[in-house]
Tab-separated table of C-alpha atoms in Angstrom:
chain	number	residue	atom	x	y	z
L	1252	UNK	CA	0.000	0.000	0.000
L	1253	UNK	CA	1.311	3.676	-0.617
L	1254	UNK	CA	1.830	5.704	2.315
L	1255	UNK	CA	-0.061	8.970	0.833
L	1256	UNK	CA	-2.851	7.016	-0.574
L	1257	UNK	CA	-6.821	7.092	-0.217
L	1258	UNK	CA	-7.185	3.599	-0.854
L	1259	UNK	CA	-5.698	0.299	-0.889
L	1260	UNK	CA	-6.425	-2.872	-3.009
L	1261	UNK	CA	-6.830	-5.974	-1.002
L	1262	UNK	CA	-3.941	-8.936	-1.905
L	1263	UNK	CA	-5.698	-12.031	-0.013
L	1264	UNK	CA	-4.099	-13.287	3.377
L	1265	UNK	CA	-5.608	-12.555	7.187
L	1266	UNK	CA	-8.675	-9.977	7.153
L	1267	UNK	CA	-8.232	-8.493	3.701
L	1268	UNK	CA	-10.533	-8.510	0.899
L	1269	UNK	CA	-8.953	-9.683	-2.489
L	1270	UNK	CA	-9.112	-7.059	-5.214
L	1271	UNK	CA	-11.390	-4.940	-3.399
L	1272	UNK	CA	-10.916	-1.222	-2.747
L	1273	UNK	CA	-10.425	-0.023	1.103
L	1274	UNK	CA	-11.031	3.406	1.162
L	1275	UNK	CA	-8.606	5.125	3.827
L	1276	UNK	CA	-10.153	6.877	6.966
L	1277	UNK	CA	-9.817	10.617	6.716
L	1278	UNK	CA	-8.817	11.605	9.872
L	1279	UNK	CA	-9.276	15.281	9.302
L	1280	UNK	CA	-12.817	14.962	7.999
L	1281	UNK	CA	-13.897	12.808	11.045
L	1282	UNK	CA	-12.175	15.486	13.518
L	1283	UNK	CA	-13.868	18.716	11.307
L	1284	UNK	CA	-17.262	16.730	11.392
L	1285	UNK	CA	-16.850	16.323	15.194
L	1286	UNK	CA	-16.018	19.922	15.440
L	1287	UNK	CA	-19.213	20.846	13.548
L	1288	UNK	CA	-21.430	18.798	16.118
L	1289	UNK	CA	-20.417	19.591	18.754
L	1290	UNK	CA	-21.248	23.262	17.930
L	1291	UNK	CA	-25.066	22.092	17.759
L	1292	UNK	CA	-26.990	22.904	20.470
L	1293	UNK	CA	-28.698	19.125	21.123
L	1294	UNK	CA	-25.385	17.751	20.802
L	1295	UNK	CA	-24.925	15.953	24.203
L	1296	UNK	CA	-28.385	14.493	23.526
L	1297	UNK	CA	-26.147	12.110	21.197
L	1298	UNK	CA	-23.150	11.653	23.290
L	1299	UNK	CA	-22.936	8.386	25.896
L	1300	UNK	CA	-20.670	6.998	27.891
L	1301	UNK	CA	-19.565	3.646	29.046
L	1302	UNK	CA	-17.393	1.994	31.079
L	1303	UNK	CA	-15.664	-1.423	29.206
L	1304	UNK	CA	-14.742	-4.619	31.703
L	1305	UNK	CA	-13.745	-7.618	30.062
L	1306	UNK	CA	-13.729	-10.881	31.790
L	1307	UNK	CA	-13.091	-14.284	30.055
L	1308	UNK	CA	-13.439	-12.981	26.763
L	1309	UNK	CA	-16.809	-11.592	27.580
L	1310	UNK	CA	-17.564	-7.856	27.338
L	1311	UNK	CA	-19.633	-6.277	29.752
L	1312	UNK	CA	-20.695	-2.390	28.773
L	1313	UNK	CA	-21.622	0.008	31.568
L	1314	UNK	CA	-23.257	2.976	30.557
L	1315	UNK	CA	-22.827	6.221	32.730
L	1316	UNK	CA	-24.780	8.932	33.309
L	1317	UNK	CA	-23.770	12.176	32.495
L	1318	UNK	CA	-24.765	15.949	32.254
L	1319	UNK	CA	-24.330	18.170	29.448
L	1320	UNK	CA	-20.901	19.960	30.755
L	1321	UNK	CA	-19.243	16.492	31.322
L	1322	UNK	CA	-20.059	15.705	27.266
L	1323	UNK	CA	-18.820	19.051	26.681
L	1324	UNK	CA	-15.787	18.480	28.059
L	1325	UNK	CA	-15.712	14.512	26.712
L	1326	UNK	CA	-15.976	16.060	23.174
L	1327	UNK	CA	-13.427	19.055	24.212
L	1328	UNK	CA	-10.567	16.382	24.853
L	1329	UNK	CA	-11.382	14.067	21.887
L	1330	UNK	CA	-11.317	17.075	19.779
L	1331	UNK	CA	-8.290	18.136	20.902
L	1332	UNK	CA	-6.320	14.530	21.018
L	1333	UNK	CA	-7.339	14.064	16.757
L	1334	UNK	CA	-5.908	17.832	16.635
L	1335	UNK	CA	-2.367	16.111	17.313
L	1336	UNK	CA	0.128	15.834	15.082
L	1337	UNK	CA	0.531	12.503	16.214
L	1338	UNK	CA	-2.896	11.293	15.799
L	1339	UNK	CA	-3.615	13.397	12.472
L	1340	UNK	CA	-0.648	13.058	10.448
L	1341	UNK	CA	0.375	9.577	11.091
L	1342	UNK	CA	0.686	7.086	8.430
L	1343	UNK	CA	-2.349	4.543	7.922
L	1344	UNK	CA	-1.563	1.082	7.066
L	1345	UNK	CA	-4.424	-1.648	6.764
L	1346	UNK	CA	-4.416	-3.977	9.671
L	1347	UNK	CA	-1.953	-6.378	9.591
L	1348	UNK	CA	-1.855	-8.898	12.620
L	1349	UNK	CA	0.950	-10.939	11.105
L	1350	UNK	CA	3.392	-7.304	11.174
L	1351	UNK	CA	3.849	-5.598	14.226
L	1352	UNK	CA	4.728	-1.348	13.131
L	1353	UNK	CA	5.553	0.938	14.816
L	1354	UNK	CA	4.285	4.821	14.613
L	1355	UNK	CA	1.634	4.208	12.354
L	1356	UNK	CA	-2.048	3.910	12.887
L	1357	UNK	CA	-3.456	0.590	11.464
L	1358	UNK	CA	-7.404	0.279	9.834
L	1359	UNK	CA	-9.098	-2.663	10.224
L	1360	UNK	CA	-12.239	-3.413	7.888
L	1361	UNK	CA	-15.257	-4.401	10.616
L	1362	UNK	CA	-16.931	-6.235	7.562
L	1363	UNK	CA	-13.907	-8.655	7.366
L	1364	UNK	CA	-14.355	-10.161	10.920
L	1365	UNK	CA	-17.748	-11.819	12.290
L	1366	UNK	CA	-16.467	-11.195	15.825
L	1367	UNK	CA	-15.571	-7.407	15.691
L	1368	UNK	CA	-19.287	-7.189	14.096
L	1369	UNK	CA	-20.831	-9.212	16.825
L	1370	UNK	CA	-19.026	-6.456	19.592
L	1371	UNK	CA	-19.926	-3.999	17.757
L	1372	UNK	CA	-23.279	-4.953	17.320
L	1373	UNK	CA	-23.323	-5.472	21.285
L	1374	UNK	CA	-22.176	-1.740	21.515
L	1375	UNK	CA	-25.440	-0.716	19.835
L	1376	UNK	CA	-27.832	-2.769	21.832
L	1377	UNK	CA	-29.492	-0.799	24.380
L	1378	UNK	CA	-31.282	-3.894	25.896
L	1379	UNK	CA	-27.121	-5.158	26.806
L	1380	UNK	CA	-26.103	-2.024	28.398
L	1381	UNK	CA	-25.726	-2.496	32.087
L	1382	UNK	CA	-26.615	0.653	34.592
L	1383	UNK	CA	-24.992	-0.341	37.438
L	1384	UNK	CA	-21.335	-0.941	38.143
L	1385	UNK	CA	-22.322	-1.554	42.440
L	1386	UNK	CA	-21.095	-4.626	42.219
L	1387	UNK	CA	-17.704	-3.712	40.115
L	1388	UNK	CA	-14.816	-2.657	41.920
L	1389	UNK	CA	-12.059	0.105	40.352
L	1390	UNK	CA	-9.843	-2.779	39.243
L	1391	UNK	CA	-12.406	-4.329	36.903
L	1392	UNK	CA	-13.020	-1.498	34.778
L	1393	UNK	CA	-10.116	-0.571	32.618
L	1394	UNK	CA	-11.368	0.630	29.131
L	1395	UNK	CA	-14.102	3.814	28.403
L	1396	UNK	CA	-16.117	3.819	25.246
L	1397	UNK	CA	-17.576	7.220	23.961
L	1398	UNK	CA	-20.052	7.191	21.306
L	1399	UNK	CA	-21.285	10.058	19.479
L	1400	UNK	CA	-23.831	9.085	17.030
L	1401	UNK	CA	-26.332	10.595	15.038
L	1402	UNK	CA	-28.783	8.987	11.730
L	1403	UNK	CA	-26.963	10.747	8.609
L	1404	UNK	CA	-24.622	12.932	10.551
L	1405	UNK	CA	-22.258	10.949	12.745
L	1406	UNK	CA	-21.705	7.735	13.753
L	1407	UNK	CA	-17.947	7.936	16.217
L	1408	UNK	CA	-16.684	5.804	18.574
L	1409	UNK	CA	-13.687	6.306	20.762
L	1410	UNK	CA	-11.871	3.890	23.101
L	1411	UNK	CA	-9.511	5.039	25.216
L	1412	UNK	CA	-8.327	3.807	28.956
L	1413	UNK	CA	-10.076	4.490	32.091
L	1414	UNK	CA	-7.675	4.964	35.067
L	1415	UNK	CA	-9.099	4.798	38.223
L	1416	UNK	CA	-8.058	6.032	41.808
L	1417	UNK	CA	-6.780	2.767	42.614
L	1418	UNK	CA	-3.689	3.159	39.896
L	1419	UNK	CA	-3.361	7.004	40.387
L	1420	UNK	CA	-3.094	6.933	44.198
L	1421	UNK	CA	-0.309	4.707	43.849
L	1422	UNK	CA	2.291	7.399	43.007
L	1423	UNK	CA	0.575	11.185	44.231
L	1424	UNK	CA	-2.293	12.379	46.566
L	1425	UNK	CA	-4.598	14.088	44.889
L	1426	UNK	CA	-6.405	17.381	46.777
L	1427	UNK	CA	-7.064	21.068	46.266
L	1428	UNK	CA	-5.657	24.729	47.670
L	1429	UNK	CA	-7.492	27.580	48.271
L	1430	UNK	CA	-6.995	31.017	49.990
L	1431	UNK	CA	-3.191	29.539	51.324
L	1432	UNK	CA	-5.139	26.196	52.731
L	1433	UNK	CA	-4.264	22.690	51.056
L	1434	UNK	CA	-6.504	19.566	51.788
L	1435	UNK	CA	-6.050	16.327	50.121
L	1436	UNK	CA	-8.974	14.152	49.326
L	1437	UNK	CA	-9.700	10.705	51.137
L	1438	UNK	CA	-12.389	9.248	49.223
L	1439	UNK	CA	-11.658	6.638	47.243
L	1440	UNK	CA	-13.701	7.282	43.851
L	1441	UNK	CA	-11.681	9.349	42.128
L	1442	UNK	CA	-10.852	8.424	38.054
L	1443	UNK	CA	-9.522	10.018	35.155
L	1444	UNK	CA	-10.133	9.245	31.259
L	1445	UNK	CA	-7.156	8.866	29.121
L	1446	UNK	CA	-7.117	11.405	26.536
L	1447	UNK	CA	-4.808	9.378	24.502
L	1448	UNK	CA	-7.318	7.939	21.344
L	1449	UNK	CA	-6.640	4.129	21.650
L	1450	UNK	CA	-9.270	2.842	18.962
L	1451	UNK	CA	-11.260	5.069	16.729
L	1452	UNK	CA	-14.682	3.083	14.807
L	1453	UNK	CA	-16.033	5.153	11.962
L	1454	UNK	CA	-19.824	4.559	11.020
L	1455	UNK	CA	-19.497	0.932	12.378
L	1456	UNK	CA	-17.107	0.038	9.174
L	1457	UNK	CA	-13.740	1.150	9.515
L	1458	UNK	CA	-11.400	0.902	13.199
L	1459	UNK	CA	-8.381	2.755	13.419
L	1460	UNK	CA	-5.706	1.408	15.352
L	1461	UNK	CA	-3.291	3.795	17.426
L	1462	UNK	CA	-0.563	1.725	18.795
L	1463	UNK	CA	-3.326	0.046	20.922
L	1464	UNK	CA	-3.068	-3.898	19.473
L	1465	UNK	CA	-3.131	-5.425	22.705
L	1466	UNK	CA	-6.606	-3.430	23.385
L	1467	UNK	CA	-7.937	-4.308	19.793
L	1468	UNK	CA	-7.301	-7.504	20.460
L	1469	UNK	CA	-8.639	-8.071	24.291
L	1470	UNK	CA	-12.073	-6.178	23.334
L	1471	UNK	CA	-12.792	-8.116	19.806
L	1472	UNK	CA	-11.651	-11.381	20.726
L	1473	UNK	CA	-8.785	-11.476	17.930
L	1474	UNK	CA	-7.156	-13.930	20.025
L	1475	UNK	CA	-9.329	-16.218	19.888
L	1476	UNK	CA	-10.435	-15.670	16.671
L	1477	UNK	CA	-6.874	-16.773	14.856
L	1478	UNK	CA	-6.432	-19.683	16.999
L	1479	UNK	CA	-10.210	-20.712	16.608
L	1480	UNK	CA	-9.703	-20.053	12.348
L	1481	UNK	CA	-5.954	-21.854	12.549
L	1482	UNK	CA	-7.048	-24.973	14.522
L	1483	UNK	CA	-9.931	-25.260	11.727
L	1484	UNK	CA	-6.767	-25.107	8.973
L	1485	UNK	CA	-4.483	-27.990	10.588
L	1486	UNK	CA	-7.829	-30.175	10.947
L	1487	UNK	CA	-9.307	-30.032	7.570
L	1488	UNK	CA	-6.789	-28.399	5.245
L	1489	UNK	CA	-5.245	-30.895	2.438
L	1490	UNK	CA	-2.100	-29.136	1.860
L	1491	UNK	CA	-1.516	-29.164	5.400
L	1492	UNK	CA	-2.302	-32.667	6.070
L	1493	UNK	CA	-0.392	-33.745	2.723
L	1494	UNK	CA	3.004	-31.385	3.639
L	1495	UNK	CA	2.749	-32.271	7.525
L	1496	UNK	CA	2.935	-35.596	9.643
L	1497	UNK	CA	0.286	-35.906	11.930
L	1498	UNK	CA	2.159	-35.822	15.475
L	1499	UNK	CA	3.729	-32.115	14.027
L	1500	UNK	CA	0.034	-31.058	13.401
L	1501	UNK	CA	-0.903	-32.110	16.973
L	1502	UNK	CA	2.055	-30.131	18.306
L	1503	UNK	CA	1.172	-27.002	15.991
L	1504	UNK	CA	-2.068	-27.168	17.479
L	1505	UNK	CA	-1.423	-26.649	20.949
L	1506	UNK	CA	0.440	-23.323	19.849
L	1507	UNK	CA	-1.446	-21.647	17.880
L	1508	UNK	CA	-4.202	-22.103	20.985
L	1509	UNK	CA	-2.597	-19.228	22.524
L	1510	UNK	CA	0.258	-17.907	20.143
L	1511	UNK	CA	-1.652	-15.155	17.820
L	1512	UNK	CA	1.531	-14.001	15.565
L	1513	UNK	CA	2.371	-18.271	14.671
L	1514	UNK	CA	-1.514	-18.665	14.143
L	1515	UNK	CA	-1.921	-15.727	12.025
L	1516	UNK	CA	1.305	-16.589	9.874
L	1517	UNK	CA	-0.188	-20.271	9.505
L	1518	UNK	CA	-3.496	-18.401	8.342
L	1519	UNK	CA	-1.543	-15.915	6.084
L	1520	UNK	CA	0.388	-18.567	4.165
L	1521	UNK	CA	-2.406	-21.059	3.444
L	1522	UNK	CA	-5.044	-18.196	2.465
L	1523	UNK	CA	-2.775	-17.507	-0.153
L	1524	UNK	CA	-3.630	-20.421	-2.053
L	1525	UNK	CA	-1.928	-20.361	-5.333
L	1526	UNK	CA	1.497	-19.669	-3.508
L	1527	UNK	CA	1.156	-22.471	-0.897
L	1528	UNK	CA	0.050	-25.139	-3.155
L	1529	UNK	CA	3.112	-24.234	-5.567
L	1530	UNK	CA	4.875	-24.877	-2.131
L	1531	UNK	CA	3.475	-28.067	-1.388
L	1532	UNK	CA	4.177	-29.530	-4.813
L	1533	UNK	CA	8.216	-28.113	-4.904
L	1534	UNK	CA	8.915	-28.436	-1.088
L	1535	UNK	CA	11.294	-31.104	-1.911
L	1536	UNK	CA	13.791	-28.057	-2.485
L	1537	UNK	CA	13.695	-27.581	1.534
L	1538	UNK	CA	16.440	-30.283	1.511
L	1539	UNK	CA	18.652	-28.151	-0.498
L	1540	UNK	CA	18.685	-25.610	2.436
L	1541	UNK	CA	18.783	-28.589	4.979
L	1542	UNK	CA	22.270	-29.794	3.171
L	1543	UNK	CA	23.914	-26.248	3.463
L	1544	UNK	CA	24.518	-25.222	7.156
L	1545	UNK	CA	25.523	-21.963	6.233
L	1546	UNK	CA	22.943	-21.148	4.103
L	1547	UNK	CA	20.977	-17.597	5.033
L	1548	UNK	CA	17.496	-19.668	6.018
L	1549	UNK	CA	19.051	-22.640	7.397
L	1550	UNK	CA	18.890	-21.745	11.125
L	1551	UNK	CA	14.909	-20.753	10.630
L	1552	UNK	CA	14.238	-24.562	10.053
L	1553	UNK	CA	17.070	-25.943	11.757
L	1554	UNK	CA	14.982	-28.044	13.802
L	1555	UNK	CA	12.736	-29.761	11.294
L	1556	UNK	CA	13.119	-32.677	9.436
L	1557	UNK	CA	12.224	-33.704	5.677
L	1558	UNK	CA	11.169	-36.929	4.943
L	1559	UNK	CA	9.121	-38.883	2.477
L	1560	UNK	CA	8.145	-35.768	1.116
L	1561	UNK	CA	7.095	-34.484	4.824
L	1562	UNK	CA	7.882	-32.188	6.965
L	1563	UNK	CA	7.860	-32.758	10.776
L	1564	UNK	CA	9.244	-31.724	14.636
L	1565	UNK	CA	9.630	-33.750	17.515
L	1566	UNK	CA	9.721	-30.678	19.792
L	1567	UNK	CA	6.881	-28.175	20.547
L	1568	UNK	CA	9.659	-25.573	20.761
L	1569	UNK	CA	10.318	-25.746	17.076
L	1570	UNK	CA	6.669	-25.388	15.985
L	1571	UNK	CA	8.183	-22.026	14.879
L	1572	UNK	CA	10.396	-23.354	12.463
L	1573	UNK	CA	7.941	-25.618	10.996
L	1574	UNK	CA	5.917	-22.597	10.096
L	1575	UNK	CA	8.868	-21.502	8.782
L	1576	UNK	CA	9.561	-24.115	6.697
L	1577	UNK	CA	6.554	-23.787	4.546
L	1578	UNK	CA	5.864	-19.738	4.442
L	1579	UNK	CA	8.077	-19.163	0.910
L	1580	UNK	CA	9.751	-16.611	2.739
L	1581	UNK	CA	13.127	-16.830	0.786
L	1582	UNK	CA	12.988	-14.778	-2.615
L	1583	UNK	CA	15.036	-13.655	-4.987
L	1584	UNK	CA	14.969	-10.396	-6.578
L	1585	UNK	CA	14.181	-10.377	-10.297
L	1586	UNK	CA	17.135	-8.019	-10.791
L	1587	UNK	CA	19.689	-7.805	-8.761
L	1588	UNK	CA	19.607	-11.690	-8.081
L	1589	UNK	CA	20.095	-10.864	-4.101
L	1590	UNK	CA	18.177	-13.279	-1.944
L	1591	UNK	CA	15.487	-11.999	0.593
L	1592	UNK	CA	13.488	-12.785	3.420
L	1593	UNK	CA	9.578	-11.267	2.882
L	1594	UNK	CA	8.195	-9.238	5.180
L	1595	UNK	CA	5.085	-10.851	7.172
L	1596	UNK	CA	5.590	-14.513	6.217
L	1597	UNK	CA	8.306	-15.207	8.558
């Protein structure tokens, strides 16, 4: 994908759409639309809060009560954290859970994942809110969800982290001074939002990803989603069972259960399914790099073993290198002739 582009054209693999056009969120126009709402005078009649707790992959939504000054000021910081230079002018890439980047916001396409539609659609049902957190205490509740939403005007939602007195009262007392007198405060129930934009949704189709993966993940299940979708791949696939032995897929599958980056490799390389049969019917050539020690790959698949036209591991530790051993990753460059290792499939 180009940096400065509008859109991007799906190329197969984990969550992306072959040859279909992703239009890039405009982060300006969402922030200038904000801007414009919040300048009407019914806006907080659109604006609600929640409090996020997340307990065995189950998401319980809170929602909070609040007056119009508290929206105000909601919208005030939100406004003012998209104003960044940080936030704004940061390059978009489309969500790629095999890559981990760094300084770059990444957009994930809501219509690509049944699980991130499911939350979602939990976000918009009224009749799963919850209105009391009495039985909660300040360590359950970790994430906030704003939502400012509107039929045919605006449809935001922010996630951010919610940090309550319980964290900040670890390092300062918190109180107030007036007229030369200074009195700290002893109740317990003070919190704070994080201004800092985690995850921004646009109109329910489109999240944007600000260095928050780990949050992305916990909230939408992606987790469990990859290791549910690569189990289903070493059961059924027929490139898999034909390339693997048996006892290595029983070994893959207990780490992909909880390793997301190996199951979302596996996923990547056997969605592409052109490349990976090609694989499967030439991966006698892996004994070329098995006879050369010094060769650039041979340490990446050290610890497998090629035989009778399979691949296999004795050793969960080296499930790994198995992956390895089948993701193409070596290429050459037309050109120059210099051998490579590709980006995301290793």
């Amino acid at each position: 994908a180009l940096a400065n582009a509008d859109e991007w054209t799906g190329e197969g693999g984990v969550g992306e759409r072959g040859g279909i056009k992703l239009t890039k969120i405009n982060i300006n126009d969402e922030k200038n639309r904000l801007v414009s709402f919040s300048e009407q005078p019914d806006f907080d009649e659109y604006v609600r809060i929640f409090l996020i707790k997340i307990k065995k992959n189950e998401i319980f939504l809170y929602k909070q009560d609040a007056d119009r000054k508290t929206k105000e000021n909601v919208l005030k910081a939100i406004i003012e954290s998209m104003k960044q230079s940080i936030f704004s002018n940061r390059e978009i890439k489309p969500y790629d859970p095999v890559i981990t980047y760094k300084n770059v916001h990444e957009q994930v396409e809501v219509s690509n994942y049944g699980n991130i539609q499911s939350v979602i659609s939990q976000f918009n049902d009224e009749q799963k809110h919850l209105l009391s957190t009495n039985c909660e205490t300040e360590k359950d509740l970790h994430n906030y969800l704003i939502e400012i939403k509107k039929d045919s005007v605006i449809n935001l939602k922010f996630i951010g982290s919610f940090v309550n007195a319980f964290q900040l009262e670890k390092k300062m007392l918190f109180g107030n001074f007036t007229d030369s007198k200074i009195k700290f405060r002893e109740q317990n129930n003070l919190f704070g939002l994080n201004k800092k934009i985690d995850l921004m949704i646009v109109n329910d189709e489109k999240i944007l990803i600000n260095q928050a993966e780990s949050k992305f993940d916990s909230i939408f299940g992606m987790k469990q989603k990859f290791a549910e979708q690569a189990t289903e791949i070493l059961n059924t696939d027929a490139n898999i069972k034909t390339i693997f032995e048996q006892a290595s897929i029983d070994l893959l599958k207990t780490k992909v259960i909880n390793g997301k980056r190996l199951a979302t490799r596996l996923i990547k390389i056997v969605s592409d399914t052109n490349r990976f049969t090609e694989t499967v019917k030439h991966i006698d050539k892996i004994q070329t790099i098995k006879n050369k020690p010094n060769h650039k790959f041979y340490k990446e698949i050290e610890g497998v073993t090629f035989s009778n036209g399979k691949l296999s591991i004795t050793d969960k530790k080296n499930c790994v290198q198995l992956v390895n051993a089948i993701s193409d990753a070596l290429v050459t460059a037309y050109i120059s002739g210099v051998e490579t290792v590709e980006e995301g499939r290793i």
